[in-house]
PDB file of C-alpha atoms in Angstrom:
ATOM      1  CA  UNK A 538     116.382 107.423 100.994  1.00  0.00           C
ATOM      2  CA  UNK A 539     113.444 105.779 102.153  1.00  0.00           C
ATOM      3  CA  UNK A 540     111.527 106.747 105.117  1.00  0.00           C
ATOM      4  CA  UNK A 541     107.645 106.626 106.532  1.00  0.00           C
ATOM      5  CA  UNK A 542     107.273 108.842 109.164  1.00  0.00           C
ATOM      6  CA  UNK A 543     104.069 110.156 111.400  1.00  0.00           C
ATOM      7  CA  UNK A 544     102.795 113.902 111.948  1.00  0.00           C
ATOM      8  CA  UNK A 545     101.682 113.006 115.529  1.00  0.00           C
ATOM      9  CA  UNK A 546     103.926 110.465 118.218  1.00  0.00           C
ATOM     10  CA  UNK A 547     101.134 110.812 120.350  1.00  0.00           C
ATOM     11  CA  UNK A 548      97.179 111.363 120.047  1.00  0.00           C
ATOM     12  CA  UNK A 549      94.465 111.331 123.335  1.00  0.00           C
ATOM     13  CA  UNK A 550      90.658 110.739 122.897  1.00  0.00           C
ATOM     14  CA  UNK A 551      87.712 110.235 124.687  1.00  0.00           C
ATOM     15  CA  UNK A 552      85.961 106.745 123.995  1.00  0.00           C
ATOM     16  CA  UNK A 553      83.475 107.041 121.607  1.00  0.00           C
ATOM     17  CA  UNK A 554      85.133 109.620 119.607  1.00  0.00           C
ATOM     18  CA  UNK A 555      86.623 109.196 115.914  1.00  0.00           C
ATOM     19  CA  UNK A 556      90.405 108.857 115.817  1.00  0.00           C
ATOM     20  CA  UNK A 557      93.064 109.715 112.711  1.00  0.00           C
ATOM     21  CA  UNK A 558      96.255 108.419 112.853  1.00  0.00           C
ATOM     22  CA  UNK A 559      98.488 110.282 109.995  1.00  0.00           C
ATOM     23  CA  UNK A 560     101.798 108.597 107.786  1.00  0.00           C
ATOM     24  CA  UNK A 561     103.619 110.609 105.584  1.00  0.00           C
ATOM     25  CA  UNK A 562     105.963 108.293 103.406  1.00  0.00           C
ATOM     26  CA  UNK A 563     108.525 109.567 100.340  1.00  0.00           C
ATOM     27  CA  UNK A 564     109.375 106.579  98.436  1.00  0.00           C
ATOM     28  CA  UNK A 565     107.442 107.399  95.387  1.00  0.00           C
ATOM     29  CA  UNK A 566     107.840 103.772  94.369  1.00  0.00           C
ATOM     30  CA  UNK A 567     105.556 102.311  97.402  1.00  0.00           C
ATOM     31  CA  UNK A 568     102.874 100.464  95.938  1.00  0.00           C
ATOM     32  CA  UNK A 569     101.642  99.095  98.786  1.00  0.00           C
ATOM     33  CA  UNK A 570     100.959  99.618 102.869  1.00  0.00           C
ATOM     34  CA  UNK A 571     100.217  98.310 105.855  1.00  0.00           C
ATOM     35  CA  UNK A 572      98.891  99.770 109.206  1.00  0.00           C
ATOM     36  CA  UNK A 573      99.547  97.969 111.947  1.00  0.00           C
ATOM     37  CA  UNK A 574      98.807  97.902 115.922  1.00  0.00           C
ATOM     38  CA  UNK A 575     101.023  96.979 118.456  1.00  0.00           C
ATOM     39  CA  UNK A 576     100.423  96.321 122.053  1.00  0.00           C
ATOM     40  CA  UNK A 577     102.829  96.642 124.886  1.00  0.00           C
ATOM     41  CA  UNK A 578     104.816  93.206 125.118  1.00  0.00           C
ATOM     42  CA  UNK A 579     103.157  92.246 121.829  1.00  0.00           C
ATOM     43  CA  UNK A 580     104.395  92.019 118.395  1.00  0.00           C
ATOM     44  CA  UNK A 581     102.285  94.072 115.836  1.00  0.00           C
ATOM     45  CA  UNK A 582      99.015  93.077 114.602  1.00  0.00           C
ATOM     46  CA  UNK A 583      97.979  93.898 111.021  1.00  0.00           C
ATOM     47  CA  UNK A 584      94.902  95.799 110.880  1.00  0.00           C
ATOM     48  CA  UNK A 585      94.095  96.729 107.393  1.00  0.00           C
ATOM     49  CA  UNK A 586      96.448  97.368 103.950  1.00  0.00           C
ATOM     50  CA  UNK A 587      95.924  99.366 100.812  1.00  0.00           C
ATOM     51  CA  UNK A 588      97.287  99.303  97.601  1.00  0.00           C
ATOM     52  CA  UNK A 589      98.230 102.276  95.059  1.00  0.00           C
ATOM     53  CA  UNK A 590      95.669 101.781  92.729  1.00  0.00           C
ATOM     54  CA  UNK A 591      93.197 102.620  95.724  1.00  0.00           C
ATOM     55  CA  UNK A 592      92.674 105.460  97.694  1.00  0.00           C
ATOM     56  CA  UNK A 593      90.257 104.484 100.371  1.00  0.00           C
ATOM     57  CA  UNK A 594      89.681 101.330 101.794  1.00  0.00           C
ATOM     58  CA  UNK A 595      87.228 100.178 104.251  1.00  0.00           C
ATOM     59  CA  UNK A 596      86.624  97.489 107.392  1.00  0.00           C
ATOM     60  CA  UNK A 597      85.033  96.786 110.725  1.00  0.00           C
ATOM     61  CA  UNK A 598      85.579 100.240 112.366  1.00  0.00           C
ATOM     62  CA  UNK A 599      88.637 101.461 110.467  1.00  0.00           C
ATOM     63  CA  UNK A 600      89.053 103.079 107.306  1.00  0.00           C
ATOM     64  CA  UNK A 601      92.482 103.869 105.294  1.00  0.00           C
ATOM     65  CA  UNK A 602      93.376 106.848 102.950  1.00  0.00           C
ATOM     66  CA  UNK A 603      95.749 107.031 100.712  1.00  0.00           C
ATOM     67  CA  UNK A 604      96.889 110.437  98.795  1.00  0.00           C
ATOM     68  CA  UNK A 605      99.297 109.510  96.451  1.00  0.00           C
ATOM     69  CA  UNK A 606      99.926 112.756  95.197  1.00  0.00           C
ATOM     70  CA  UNK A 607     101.038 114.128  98.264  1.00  0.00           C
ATOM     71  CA  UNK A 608     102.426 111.000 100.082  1.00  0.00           C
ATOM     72  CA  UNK A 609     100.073 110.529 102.207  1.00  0.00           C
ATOM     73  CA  UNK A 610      98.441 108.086 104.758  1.00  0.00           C
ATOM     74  CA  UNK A 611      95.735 107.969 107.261  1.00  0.00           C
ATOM     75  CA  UNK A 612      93.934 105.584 109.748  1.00  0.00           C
ATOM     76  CA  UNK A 613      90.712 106.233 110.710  1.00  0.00           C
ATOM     77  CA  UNK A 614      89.412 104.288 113.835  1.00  0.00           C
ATOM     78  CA  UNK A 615      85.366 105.426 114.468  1.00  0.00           C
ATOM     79  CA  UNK A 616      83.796 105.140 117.774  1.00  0.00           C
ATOM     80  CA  UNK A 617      87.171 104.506 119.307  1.00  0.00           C
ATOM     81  CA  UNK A 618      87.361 102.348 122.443  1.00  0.00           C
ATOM     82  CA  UNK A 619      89.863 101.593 125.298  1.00  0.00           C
ATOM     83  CA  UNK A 620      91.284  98.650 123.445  1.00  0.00           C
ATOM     84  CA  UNK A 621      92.270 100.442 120.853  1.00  0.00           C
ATOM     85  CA  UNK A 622      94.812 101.962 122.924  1.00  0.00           C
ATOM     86  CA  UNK A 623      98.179 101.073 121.624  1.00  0.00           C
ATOM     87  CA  UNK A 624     100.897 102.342 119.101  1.00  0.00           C
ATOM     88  CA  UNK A 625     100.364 102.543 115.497  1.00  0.00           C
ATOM     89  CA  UNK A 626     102.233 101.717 112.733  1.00  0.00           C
ATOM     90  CA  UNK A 627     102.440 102.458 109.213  1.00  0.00           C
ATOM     91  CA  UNK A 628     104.754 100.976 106.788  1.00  0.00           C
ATOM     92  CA  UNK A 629     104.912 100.645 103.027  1.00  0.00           C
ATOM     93  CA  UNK A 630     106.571  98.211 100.763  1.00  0.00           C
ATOM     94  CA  UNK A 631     107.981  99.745  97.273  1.00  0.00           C
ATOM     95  CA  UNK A 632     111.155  99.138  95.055  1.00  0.00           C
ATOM     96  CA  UNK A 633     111.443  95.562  96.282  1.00  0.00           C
ATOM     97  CA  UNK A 634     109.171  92.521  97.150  1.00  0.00           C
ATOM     98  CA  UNK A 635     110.687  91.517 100.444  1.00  0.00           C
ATOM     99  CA  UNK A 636     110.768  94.452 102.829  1.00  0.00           C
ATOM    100  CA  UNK A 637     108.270  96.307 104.981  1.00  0.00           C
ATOM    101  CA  UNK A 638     109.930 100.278 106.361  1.00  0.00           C
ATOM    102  CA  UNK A 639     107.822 101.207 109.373  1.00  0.00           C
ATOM    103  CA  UNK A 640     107.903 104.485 110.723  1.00  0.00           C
ATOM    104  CA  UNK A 641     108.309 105.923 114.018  1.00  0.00           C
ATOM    105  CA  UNK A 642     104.603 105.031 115.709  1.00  0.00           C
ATOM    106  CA  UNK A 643     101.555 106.853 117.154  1.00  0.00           C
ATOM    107  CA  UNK A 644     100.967 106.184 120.507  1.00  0.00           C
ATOM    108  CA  UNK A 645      96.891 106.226 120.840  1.00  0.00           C
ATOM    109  CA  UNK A 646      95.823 106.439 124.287  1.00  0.00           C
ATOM    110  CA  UNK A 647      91.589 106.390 124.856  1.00  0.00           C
ATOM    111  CA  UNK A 648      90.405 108.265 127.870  1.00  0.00           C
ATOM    112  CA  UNK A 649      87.491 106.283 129.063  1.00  0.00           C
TER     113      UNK A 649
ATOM    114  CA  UNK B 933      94.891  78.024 111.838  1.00  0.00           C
ATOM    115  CA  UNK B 934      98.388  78.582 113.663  1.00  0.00           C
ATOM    116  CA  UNK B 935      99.957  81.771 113.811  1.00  0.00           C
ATOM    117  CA  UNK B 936     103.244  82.981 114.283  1.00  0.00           C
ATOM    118  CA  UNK B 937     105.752  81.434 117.406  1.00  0.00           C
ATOM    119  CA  UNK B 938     108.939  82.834 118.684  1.00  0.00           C
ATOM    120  CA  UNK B 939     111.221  81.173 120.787  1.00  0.00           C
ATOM    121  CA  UNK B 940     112.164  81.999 123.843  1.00  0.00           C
ATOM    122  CA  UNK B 941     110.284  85.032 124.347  1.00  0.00           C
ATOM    123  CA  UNK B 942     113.030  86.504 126.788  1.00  0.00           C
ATOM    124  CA  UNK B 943     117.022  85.617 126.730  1.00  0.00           C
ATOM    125  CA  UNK B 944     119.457  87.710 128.596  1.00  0.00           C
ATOM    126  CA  UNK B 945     123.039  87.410 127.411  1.00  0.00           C
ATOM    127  CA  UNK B 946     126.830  89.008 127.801  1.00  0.00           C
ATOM    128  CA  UNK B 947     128.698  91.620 125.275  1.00  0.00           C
ATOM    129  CA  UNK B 948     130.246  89.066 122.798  1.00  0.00           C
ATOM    130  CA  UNK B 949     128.344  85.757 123.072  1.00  0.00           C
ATOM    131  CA  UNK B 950     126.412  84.780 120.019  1.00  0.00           C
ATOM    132  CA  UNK B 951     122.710  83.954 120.628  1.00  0.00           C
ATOM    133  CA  UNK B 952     120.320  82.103 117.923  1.00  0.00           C
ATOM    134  CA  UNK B 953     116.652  83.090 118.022  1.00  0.00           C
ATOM    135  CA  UNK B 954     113.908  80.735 116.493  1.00  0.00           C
ATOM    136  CA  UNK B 955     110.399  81.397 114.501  1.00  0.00           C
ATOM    137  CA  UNK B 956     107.643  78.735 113.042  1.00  0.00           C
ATOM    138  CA  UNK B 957     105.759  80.624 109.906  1.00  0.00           C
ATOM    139  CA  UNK B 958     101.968  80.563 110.185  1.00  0.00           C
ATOM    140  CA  UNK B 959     100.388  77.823 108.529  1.00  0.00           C
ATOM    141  CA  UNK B 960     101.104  77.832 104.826  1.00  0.00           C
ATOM    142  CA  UNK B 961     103.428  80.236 104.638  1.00  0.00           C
ATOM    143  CA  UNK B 962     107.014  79.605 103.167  1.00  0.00           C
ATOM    144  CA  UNK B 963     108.324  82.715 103.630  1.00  0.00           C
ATOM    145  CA  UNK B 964     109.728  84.483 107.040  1.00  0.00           C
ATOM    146  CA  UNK B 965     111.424  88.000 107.386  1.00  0.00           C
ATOM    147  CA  UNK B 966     112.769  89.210 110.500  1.00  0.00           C
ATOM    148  CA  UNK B 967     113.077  92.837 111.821  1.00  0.00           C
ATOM    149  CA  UNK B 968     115.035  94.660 114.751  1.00  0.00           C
ATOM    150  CA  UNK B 969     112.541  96.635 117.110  1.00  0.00           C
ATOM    151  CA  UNK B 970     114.435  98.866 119.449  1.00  0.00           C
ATOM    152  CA  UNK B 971     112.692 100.446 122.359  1.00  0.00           C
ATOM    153  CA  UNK B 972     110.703 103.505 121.285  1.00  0.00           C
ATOM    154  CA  UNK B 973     111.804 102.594 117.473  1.00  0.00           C
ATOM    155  CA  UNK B 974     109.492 101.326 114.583  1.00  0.00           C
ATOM    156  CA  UNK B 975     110.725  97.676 113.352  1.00  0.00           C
ATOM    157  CA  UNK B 976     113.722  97.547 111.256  1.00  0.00           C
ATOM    158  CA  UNK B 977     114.279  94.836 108.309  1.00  0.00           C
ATOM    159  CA  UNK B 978     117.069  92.450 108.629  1.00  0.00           C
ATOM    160  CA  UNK B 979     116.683  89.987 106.211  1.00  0.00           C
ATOM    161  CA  UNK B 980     114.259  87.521 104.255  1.00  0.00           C
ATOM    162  CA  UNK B 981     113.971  83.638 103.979  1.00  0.00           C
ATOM    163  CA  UNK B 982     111.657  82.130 100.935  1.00  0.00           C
ATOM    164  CA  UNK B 983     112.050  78.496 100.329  1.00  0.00           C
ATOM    165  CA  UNK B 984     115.702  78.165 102.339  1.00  0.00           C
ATOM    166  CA  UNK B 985     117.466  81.010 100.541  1.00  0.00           C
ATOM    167  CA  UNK B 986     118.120  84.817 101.781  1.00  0.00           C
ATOM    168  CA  UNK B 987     115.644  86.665  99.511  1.00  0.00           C
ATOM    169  CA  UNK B 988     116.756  90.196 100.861  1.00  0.00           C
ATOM    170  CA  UNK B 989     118.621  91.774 103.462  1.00  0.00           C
ATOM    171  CA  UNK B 990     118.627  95.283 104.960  1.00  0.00           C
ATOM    172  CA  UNK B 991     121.374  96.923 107.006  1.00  0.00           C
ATOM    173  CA  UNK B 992     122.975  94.547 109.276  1.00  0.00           C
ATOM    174  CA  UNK B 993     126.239  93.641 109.290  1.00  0.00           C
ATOM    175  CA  UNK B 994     127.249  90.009 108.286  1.00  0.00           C
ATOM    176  CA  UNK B 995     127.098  88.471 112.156  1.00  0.00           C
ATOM    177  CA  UNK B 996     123.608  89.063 111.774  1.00  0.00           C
ATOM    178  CA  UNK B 997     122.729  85.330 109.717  1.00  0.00           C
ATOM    179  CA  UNK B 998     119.810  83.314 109.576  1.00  0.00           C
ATOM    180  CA  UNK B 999     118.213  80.287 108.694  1.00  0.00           C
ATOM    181  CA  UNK B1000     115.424  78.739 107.069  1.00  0.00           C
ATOM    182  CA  UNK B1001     114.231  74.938 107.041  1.00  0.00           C
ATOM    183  CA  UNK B1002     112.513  72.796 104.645  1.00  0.00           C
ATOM    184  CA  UNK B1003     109.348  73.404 107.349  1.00  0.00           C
ATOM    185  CA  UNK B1004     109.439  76.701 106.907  1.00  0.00           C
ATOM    186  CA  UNK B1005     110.526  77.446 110.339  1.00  0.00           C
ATOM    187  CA  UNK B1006     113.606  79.628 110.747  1.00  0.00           C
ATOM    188  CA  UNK B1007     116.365  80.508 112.584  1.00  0.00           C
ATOM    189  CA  UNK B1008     118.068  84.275 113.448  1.00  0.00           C
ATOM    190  CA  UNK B1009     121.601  83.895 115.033  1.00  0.00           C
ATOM    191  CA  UNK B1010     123.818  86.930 115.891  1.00  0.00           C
ATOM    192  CA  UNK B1011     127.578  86.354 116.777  1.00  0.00           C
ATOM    193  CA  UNK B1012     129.442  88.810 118.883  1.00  0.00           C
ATOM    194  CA  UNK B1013     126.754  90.209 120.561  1.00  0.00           C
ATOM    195  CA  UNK B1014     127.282  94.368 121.064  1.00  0.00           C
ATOM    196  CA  UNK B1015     125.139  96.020 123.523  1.00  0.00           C
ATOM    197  CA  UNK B1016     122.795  98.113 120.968  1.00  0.00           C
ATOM    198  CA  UNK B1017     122.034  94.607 119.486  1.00  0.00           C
ATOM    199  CA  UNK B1018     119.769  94.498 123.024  1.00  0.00           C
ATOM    200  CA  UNK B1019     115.995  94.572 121.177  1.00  0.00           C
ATOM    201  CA  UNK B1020     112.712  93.063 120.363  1.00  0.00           C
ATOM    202  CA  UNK B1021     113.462  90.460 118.007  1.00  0.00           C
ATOM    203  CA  UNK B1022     110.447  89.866 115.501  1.00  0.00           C
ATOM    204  CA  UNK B1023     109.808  87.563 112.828  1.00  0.00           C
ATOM    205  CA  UNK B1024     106.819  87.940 110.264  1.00  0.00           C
ATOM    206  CA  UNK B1025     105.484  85.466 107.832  1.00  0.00           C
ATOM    207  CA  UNK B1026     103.920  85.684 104.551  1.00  0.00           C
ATOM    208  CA  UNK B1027     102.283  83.075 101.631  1.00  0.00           C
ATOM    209  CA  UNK B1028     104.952  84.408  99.879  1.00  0.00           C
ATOM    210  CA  UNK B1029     107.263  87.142  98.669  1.00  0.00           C
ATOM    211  CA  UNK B1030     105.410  89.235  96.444  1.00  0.00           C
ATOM    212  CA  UNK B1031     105.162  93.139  96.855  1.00  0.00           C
ATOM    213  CA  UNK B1032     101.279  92.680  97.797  1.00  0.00           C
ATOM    214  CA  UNK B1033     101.887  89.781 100.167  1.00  0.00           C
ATOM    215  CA  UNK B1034     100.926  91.050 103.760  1.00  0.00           C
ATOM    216  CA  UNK B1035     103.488  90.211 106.894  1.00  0.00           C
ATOM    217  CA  UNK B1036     101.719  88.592 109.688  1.00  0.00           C
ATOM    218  CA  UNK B1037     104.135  89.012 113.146  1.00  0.00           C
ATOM    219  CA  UNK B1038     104.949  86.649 116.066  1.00  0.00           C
ATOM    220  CA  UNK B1039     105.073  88.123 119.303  1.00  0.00           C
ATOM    221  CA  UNK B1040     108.913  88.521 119.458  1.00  0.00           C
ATOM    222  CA  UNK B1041     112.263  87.363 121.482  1.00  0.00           C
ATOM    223  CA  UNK B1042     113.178  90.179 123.911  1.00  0.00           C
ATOM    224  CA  UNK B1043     116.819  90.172 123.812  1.00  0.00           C
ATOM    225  CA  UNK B1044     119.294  92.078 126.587  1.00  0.00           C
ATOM    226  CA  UNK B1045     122.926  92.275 126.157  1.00  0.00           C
ATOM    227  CA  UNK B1046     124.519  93.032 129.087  1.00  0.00           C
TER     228      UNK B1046
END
């Protein structure tokens, strides 16, 4: 069946530093994802999407890779700062135009 | 532009009561999806509203229903009320339905059964 999952549940920096947030998905059919941050008490915010005819996609401070060939998926957050702590979503629409499958979440804490 | 409301944004209720959650779309957007969140969980699809009609559903039973008005806005109601039904309740909006449509999320009903 379908699933998204994540390498890491959990991932510690120092501020400043460069942060990767993995995905590993198997639907062969997604076309399309979606990382996404959520905050405690908050409902997730949408930070930046790619689709499969990309594999790298750029914006203010975070960067998303996409290897198709080995289901893949990364978020790159550079100079990372404490408000980037939160947990970290990816999820990936494929087979059907209506539903988003999330995975598990990275919890990202920053260390000031 | 408005973003995404929930209503209320906590609701405590008993094993077996039915409780009805609500969501306004952002502004523009005609269709709504909402998904299950349970603690330590990623969000789960329930169903899909675009232009009143249920567009898609995932795996919830039928006492899972919903709603969705000629404003957009929409309506999650959930009869017999089990304790793993206790959640975050979140509804997402999009322009519409397509596969390359992004899903913009309200901040979510927190929901105890007791």
């Amino acid at each position: 069946g379908e699933s998204v999952g994540l390498h890491l549940p959990t991932l510690s920096v120092q501020e400043g530093d460069n942060s990767i947030i993995n995905c590993a998905y198997s639907n062969s059919a997604s076309d399309y994802f979606i990382w996404y941050k959520q905050e405690s008490g908050k409902g997730p915010q949408f930070i930046i999407d790619i689709r499969s005819n990309m594999d790298k996609r750029q914006g203010q401070r975070v960067t998303v890779l996409l290897n198709k060939t080995v289901k893949h998926l990364s978020l790159q957050i550079a100079a990372t700062q404490p408000g980037d702590s939160a947990v970290y979503f990816c999820a990936e629409k494929g087979g059907s135009n209506y539903k988003l499958t999330f995975g598990k979440g990275t919890l990202l804490t920053v260390n000031p | 532009e408005t973003g995404v409301t929930q209503s209320p944004t906590h609701l405590i209720k008993t094993r077996g009561q039915q409780v009805t959650l609500r969501c306004s779309s952002q502004s523009g957007h005609n269709t709504v999806s909402w998904y299950q969140q349970a603690l330590g969980q990623g969000p789960q699809f329930i169903f899909q509203y675009y232009r009143e009609e249920e567009n898609g559903r995932g795996n919830f039973p039928p006492r899972f229903s919903g709603l969705q008005f000629p404003n957009y806005s929409s309506e999650l109601n959930v009869n017999a009320l089990e304790l793993d039904d206790s959640a975050l309740y979140l509804c997402a909006s999009s322009l519409v339905p397509s596969r390359g449509e992004t899903q913009y999320f309200g901040p979510g009903t927190r929901l105890l059964v007791l």
